[in-house]
Short mmCIF file of N, CA and C in Angstrom, two decimals:
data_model
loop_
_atom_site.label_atom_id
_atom_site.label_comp_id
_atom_site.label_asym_id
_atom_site.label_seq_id
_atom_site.Cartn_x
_atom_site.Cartn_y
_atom_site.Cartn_z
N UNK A 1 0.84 -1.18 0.00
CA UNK A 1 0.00 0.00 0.00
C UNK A 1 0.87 1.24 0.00
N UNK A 2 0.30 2.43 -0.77
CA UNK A 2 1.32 3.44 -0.87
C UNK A 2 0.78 4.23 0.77
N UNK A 3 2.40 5.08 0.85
CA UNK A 3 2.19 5.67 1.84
C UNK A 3 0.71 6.68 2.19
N UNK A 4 0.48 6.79 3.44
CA UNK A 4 -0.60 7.96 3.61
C UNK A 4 -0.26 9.27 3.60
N UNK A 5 -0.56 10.56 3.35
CA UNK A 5 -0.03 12.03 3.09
C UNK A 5 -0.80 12.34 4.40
N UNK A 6 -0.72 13.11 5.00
CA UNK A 6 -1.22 13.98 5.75
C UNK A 6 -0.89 15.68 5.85
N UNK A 7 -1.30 16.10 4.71
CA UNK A 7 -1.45 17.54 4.83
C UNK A 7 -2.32 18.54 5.19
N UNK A 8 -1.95 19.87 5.39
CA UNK A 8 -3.02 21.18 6.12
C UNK A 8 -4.39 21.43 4.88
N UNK A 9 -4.69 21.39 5.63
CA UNK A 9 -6.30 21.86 5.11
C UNK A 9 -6.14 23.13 5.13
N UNK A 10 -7.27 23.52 3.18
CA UNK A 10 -7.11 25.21 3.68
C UNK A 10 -8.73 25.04 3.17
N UNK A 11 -9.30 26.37 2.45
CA UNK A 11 -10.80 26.63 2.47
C UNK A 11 -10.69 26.19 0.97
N UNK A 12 -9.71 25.43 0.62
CA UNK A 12 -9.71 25.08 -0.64
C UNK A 12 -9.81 23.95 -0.90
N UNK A 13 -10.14 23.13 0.18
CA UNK A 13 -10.54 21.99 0.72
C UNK A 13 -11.83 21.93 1.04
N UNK A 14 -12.63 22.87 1.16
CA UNK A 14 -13.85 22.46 2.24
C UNK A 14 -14.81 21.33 0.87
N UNK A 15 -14.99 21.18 -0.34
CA UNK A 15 -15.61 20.32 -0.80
C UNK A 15 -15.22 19.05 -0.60
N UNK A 16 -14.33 18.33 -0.44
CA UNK A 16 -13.86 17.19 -0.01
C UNK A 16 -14.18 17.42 1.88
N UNK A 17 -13.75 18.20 2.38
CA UNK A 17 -14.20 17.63 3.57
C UNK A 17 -15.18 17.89 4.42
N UNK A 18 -16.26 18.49 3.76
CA UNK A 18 -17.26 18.24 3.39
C UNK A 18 -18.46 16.84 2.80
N UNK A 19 -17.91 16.47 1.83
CA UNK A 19 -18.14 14.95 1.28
C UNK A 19 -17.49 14.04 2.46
N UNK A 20 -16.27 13.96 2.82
CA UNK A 20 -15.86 12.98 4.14
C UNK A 20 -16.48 12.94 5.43
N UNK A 21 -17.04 13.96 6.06
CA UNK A 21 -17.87 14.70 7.52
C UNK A 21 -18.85 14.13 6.72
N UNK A 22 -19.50 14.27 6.09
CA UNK A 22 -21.32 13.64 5.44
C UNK A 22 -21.25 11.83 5.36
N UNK A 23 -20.00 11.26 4.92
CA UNK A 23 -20.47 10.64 4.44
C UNK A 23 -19.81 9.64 5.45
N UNK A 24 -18.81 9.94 6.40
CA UNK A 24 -18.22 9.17 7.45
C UNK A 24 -19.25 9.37 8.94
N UNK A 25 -20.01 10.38 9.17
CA UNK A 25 -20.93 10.20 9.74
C UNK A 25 -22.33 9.74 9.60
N UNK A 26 -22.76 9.72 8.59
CA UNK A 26 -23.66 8.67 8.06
C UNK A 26 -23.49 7.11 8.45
N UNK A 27 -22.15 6.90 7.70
CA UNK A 27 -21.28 5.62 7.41
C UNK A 27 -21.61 5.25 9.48
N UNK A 28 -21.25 6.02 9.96
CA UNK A 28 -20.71 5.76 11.81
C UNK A 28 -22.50 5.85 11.91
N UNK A 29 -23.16 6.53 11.97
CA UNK A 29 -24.26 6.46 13.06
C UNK A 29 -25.86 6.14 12.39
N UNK A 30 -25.89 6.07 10.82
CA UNK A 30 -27.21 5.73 10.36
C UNK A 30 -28.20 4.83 10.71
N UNK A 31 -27.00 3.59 11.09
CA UNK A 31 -28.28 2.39 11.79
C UNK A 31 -28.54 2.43 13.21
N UNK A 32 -27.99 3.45 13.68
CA UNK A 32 -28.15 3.54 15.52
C UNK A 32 -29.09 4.95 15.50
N UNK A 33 -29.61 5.73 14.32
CA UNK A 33 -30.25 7.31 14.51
C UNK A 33 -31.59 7.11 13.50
N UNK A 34 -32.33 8.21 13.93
CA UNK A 34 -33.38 8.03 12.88
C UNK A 34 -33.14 8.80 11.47
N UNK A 35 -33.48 8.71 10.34
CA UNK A 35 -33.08 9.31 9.34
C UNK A 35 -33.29 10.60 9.68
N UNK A 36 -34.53 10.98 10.13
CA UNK A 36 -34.47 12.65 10.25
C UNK A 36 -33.66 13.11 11.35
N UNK A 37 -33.01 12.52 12.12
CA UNK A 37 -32.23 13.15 13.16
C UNK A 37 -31.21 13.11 12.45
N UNK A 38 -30.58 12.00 11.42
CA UNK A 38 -28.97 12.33 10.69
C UNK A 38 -28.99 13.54 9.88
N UNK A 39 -30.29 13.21 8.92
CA UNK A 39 -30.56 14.56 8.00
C UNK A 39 -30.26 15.96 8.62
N UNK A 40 -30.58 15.94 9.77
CA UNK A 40 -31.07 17.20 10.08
C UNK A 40 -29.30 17.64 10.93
N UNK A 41 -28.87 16.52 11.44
CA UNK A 41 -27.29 17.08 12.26
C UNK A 41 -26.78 17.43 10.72
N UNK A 42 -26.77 16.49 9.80
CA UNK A 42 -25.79 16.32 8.40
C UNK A 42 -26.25 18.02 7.66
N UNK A 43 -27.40 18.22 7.63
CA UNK A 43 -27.20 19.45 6.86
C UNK A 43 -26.90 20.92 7.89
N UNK A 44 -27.17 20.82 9.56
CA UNK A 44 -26.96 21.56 10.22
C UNK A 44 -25.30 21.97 10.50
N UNK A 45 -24.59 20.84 10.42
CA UNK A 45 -23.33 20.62 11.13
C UNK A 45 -22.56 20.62 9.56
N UNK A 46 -22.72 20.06 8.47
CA UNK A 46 -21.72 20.03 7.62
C UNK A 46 -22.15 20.90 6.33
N UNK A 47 -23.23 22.11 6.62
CA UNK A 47 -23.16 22.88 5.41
C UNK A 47 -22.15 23.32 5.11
N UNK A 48 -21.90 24.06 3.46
CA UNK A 48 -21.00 24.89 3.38
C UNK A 48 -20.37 26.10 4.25
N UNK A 49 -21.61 27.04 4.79
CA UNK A 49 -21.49 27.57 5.72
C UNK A 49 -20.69 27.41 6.76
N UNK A 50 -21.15 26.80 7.58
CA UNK A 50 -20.79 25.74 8.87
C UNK A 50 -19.31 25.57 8.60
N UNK A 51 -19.09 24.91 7.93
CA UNK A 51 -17.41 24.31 7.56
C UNK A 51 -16.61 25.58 7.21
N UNK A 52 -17.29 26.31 6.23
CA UNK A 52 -16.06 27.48 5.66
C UNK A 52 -15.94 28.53 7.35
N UNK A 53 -16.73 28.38 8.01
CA UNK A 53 -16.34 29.04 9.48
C UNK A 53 -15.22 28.18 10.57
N UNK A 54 -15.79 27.07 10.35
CA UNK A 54 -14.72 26.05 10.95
C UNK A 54 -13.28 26.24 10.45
N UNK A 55 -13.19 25.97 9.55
CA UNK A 55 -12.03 26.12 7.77
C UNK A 55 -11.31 27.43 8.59
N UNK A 56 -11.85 28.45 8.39
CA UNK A 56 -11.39 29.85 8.52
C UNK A 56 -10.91 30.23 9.97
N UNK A 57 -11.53 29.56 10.55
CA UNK A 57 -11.25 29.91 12.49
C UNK A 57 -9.86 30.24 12.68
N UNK A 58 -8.96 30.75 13.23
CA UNK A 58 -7.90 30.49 13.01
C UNK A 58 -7.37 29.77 14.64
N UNK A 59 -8.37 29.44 15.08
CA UNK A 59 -7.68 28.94 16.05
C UNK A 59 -8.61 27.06 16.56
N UNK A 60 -8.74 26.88 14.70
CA UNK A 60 -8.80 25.78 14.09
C UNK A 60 -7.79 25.48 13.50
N UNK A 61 -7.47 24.09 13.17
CA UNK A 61 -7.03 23.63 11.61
C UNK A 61 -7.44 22.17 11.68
N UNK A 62 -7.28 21.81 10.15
CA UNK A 62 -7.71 20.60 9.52
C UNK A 62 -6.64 20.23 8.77
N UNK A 63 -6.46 18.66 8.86
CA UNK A 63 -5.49 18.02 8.17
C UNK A 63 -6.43 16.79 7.26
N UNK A 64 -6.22 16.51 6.10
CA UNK A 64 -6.13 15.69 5.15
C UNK A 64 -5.42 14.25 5.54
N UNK A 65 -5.96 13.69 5.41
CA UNK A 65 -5.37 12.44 4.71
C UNK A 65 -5.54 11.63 3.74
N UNK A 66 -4.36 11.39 2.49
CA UNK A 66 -4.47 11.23 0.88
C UNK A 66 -3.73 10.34 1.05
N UNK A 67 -4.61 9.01 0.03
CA UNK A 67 -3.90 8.10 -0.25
C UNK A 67 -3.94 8.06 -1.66
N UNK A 68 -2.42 8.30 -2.44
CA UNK A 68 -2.60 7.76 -3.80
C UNK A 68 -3.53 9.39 -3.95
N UNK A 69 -2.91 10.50 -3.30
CA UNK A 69 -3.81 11.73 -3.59
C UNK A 69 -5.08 11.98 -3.16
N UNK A 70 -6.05 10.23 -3.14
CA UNK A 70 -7.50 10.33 -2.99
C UNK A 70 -7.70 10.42 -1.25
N UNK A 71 -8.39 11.75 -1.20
CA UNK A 71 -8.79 12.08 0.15
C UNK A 71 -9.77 11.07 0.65
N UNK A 72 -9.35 10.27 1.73
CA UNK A 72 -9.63 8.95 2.64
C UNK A 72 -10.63 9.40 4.48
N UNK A 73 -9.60 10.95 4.42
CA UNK A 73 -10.09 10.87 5.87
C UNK A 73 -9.45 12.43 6.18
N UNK A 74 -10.13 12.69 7.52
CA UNK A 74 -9.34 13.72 7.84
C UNK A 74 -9.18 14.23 9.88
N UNK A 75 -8.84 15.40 9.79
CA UNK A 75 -8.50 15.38 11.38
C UNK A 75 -8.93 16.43 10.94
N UNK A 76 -9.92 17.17 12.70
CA UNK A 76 -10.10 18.46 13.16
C UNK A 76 -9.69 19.02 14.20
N UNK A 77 -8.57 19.79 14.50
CA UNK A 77 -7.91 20.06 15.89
C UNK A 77 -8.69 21.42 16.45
N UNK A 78 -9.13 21.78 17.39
CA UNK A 78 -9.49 23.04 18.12
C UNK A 78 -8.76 23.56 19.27
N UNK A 79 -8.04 24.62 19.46
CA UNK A 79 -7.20 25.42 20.54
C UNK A 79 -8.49 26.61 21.09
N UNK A 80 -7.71 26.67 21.94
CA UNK A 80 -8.37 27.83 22.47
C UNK A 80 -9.70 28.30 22.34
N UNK A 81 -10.32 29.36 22.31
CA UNK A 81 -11.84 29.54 22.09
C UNK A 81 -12.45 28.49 21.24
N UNK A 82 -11.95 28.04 20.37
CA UNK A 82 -12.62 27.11 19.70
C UNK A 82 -13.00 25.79 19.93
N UNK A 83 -12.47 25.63 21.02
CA UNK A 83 -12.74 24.00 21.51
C UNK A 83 -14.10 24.13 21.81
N UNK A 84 -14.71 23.05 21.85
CA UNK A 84 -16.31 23.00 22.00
C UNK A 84 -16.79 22.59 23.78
N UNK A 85 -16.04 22.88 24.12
CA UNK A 85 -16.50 22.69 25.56
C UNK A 85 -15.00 22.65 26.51
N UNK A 86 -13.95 22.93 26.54
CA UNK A 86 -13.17 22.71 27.87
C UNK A 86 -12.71 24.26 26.98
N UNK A 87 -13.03 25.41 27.66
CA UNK A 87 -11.71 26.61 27.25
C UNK A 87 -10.85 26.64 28.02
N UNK A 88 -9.77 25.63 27.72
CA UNK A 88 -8.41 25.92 28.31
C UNK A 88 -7.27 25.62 27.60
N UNK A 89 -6.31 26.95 27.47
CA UNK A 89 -5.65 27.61 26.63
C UNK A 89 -4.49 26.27 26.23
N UNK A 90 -4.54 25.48 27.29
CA UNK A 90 -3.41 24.68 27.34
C UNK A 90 -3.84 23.26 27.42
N UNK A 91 -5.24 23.07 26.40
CA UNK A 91 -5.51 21.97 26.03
C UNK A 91 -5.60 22.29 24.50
N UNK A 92 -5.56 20.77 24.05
CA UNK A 92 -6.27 21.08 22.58
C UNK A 92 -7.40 19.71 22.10
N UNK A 93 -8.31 20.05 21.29
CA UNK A 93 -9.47 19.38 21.38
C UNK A 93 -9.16 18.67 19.96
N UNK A 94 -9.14 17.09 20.12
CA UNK A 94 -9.31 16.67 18.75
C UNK A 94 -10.86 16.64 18.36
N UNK A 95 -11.48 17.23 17.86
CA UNK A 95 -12.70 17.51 17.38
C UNK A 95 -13.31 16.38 16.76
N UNK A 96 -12.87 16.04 15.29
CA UNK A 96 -13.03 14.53 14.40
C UNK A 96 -11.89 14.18 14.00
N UNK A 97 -11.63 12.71 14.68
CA UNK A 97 -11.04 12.16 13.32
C UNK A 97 -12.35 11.12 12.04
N UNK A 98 -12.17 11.28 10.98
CA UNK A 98 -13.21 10.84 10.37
C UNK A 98 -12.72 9.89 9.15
N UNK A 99 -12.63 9.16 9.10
CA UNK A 99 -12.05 8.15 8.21
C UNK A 99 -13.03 7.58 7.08
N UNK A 100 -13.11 7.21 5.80
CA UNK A 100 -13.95 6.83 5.37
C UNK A 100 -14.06 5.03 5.77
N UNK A 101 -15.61 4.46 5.67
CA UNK A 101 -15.35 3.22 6.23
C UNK A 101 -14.99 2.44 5.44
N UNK A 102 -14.63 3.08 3.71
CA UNK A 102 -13.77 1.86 3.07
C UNK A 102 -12.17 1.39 3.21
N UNK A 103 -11.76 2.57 4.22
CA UNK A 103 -10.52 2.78 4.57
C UNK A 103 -10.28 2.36 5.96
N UNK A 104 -11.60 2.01 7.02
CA UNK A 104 -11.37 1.48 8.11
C UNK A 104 -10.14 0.25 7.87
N UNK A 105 -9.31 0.02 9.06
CA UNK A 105 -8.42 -0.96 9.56
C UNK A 105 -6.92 -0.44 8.59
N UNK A 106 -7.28 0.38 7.78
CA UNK A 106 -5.30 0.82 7.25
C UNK A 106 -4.55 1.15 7.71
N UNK A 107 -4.81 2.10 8.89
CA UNK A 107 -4.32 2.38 10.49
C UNK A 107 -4.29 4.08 10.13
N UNK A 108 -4.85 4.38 9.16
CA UNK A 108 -5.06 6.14 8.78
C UNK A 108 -5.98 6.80 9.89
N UNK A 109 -6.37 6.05 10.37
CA UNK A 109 -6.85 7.02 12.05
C UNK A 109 -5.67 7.21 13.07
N UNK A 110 -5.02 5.97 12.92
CA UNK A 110 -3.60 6.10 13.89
C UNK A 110 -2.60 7.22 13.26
N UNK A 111 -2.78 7.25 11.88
CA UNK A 111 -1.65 8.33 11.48
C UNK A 111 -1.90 9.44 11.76
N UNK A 112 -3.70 9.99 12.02
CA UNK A 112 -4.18 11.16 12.32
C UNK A 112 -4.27 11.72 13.52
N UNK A 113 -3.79 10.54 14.55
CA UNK A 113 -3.88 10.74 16.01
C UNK A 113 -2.51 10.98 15.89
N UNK A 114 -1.76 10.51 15.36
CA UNK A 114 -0.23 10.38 15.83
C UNK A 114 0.15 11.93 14.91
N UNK A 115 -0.80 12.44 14.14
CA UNK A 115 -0.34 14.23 13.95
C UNK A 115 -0.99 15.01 15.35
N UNK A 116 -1.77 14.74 15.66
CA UNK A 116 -2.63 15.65 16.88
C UNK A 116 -1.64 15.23 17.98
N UNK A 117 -1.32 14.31 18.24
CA UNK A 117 0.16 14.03 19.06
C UNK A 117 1.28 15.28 19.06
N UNK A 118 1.58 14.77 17.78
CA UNK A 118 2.61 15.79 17.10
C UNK A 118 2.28 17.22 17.24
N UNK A 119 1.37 17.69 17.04
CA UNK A 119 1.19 19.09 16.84
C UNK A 119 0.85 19.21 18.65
N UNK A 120 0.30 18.49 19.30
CA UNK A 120 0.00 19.01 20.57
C UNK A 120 1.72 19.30 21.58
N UNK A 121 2.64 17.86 21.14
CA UNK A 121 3.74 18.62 21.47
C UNK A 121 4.12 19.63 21.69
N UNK A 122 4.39 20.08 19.93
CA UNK A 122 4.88 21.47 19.10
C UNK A 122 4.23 22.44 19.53
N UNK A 123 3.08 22.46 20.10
CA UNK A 123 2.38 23.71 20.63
C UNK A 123 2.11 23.73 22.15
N UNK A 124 2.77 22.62 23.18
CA UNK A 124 2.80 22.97 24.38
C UNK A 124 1.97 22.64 25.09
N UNK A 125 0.62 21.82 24.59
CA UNK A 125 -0.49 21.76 25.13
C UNK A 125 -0.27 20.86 26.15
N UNK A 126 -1.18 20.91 27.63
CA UNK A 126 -0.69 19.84 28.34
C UNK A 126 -1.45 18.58 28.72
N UNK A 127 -2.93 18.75 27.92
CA UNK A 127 -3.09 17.44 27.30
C UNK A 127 -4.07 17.85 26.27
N UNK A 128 -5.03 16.63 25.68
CA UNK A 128 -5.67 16.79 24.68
C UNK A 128 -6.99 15.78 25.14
N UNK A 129 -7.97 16.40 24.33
CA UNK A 129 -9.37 15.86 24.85
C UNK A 129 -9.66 15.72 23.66
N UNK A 130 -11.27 14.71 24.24
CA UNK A 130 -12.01 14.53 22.82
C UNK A 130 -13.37 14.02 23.67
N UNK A 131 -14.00 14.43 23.06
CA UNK A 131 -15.37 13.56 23.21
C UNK A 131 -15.91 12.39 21.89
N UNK A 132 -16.60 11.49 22.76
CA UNK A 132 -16.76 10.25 21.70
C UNK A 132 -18.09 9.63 22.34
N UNK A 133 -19.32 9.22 21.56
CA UNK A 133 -20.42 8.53 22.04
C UNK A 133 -20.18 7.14 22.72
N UNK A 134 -20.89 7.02 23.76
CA UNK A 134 -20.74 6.02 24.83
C UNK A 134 -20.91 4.64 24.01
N UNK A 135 -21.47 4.71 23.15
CA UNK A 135 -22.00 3.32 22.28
C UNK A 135 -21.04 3.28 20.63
N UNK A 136 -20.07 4.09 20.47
CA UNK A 136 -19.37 3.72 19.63
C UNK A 136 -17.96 2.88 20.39
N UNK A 137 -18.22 1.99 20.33
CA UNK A 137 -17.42 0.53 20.71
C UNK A 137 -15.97 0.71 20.19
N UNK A 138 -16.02 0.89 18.63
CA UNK A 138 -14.90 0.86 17.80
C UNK A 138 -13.82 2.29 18.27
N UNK A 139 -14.69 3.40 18.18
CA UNK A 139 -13.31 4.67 19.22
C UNK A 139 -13.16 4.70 19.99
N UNK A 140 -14.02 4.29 21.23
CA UNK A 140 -13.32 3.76 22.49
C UNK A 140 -12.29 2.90 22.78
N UNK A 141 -12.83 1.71 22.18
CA UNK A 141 -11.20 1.09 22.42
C UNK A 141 -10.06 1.60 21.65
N UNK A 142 -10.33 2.24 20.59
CA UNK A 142 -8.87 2.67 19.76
C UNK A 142 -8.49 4.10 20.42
N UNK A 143 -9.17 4.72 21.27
CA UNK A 143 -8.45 5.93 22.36
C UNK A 143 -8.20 5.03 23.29
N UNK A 144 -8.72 4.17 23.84
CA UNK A 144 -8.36 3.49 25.57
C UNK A 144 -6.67 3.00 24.88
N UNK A 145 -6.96 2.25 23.73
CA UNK A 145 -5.57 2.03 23.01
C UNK A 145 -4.38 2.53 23.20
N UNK A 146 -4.74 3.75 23.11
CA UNK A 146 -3.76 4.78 22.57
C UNK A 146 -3.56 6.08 23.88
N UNK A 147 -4.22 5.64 25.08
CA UNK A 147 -3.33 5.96 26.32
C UNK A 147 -4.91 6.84 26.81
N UNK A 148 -5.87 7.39 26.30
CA UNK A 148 -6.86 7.95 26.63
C UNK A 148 -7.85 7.77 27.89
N UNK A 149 -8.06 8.69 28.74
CA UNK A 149 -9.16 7.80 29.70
C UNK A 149 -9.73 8.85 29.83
N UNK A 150 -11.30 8.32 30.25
CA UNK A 150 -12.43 9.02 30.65
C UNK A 150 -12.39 9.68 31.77
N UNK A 151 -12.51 11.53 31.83
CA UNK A 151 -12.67 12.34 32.85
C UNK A 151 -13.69 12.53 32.78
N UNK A 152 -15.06 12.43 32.20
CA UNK A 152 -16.08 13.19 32.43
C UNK A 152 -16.96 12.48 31.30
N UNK A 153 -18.63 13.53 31.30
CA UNK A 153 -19.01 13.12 30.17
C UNK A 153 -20.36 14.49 29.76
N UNK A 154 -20.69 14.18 28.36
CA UNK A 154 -21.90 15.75 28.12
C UNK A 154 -22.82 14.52 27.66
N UNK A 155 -24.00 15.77 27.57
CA UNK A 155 -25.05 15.25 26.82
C UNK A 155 -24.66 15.95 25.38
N UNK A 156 -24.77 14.84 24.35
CA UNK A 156 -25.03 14.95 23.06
C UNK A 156 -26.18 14.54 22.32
N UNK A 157 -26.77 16.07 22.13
CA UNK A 157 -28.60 15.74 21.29
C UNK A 157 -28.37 15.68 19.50
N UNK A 158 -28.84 14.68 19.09
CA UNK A 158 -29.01 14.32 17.99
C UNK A 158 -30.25 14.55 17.70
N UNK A 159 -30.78 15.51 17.03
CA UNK A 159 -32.18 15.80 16.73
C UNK A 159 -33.10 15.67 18.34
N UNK A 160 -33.79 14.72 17.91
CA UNK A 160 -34.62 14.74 19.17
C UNK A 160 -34.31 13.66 20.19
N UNK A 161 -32.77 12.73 20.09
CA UNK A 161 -32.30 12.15 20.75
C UNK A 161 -31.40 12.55 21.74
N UNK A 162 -31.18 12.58 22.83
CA UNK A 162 -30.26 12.70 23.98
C UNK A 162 -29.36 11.35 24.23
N UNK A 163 -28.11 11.46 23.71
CA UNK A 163 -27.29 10.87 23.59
C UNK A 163 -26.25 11.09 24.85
N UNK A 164 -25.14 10.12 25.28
CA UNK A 164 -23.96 10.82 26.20
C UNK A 164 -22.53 10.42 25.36
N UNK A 165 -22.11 11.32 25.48
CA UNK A 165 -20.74 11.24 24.86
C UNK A 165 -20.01 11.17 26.26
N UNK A 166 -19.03 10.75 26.31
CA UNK A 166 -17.28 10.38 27.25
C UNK A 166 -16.52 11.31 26.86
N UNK A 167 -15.87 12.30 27.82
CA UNK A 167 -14.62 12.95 27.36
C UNK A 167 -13.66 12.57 27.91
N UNK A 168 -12.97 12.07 26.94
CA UNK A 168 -11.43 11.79 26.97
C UNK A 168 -10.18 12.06 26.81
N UNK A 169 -9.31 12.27 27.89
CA UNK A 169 -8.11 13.17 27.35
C UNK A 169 -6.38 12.07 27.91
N UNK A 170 -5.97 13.12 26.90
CA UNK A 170 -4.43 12.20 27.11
C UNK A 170 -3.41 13.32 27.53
N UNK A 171 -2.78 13.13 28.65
CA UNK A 171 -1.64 13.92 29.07
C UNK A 171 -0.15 14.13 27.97
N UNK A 172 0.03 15.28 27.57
CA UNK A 172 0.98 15.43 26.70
C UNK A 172 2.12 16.53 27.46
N UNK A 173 3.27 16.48 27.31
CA UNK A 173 4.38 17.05 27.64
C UNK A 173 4.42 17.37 29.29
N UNK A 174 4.41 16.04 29.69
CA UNK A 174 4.22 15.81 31.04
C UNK A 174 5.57 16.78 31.90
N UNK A 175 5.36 17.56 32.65
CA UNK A 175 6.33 18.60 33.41
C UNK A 175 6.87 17.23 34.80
#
């Protein structure tokens, strides 16, 4: 298999990741949601709109991952104001990693964790969080994997569902 790329996302990207966020969350939660609750997160959460604000944040970024060029998957990192729930300056929030599910098991989620690694280093953070639904089986164990444990947890509403997500964080540049 050829290597995976992992490069920066700019707003020259948002149609591809766009198509990946639609179609990797579909892919993850269609048979566990009702159609009008996906419809309704999928066009709320991944309009053009929506994304070219995400895209632009600057205290966002997005990374790519290309295999053979063809965009497979991607990462969403959030610092500072932008994190969706912990504002603290000296965390950073992996937002999505989103993989397509024809690309599940290549280990291109591990390469996307192992940049949010990387960049959380390089920027000092002193750990990194994420939230993940209590009933996705498959990211739980691949964060418990990869050194993650549960501090806490939110409610996540999916249309007219009340869901709980786990937040999970990993200690980085331990003092």
């Amino acid at each position: 298999m050829s290597p995976i790329i992992i490069k920066k996302a700019t707003i020259s990207d948002l149609e591809i990741i766009q198509k990946i966020s639609k179609q990797t969350f579909i892919e993850t939660f269609a048979e566990v949601n009702t159609p009008e609750n996906m419809e309704n997160y999928v066009r709320d959460n991944f309009n053009s709109a929506q994304l070219t604000s995400e895209i632009n944040n600057p205290e966002s970024a997005f990374y790519l991952a290309l295999l053979e060029s063809e965009p497979v998957g991607y990462l969403k990192l959030n610092f500072g104001k932008a994190q969706t729930e912990i504002y603290n300056e000296k965390a950073m929030e992996i937002h999505r990693i989103y993989v397509l599910k024809a690309f599940h098991g290549k280990k291109i989620g591990q390469l996307l964790l192992d940049e949010a690694l990387k960049i959380g280093q390089e920027t000092g953070v002193e750990y990194l969080w994420l939230g993940v639904w209590e009933e996705n089986h498959r990211a739980l164990q691949f964060y418990s994997k990869n050194g993650f444990v549960e501090f806490d947890k939110h409610v996540f509403t999916l249309g007219n569902d009340i869901q709980t997500d786990l937040l999970m964080r990993l200690e980085t540049n331990k003092k």
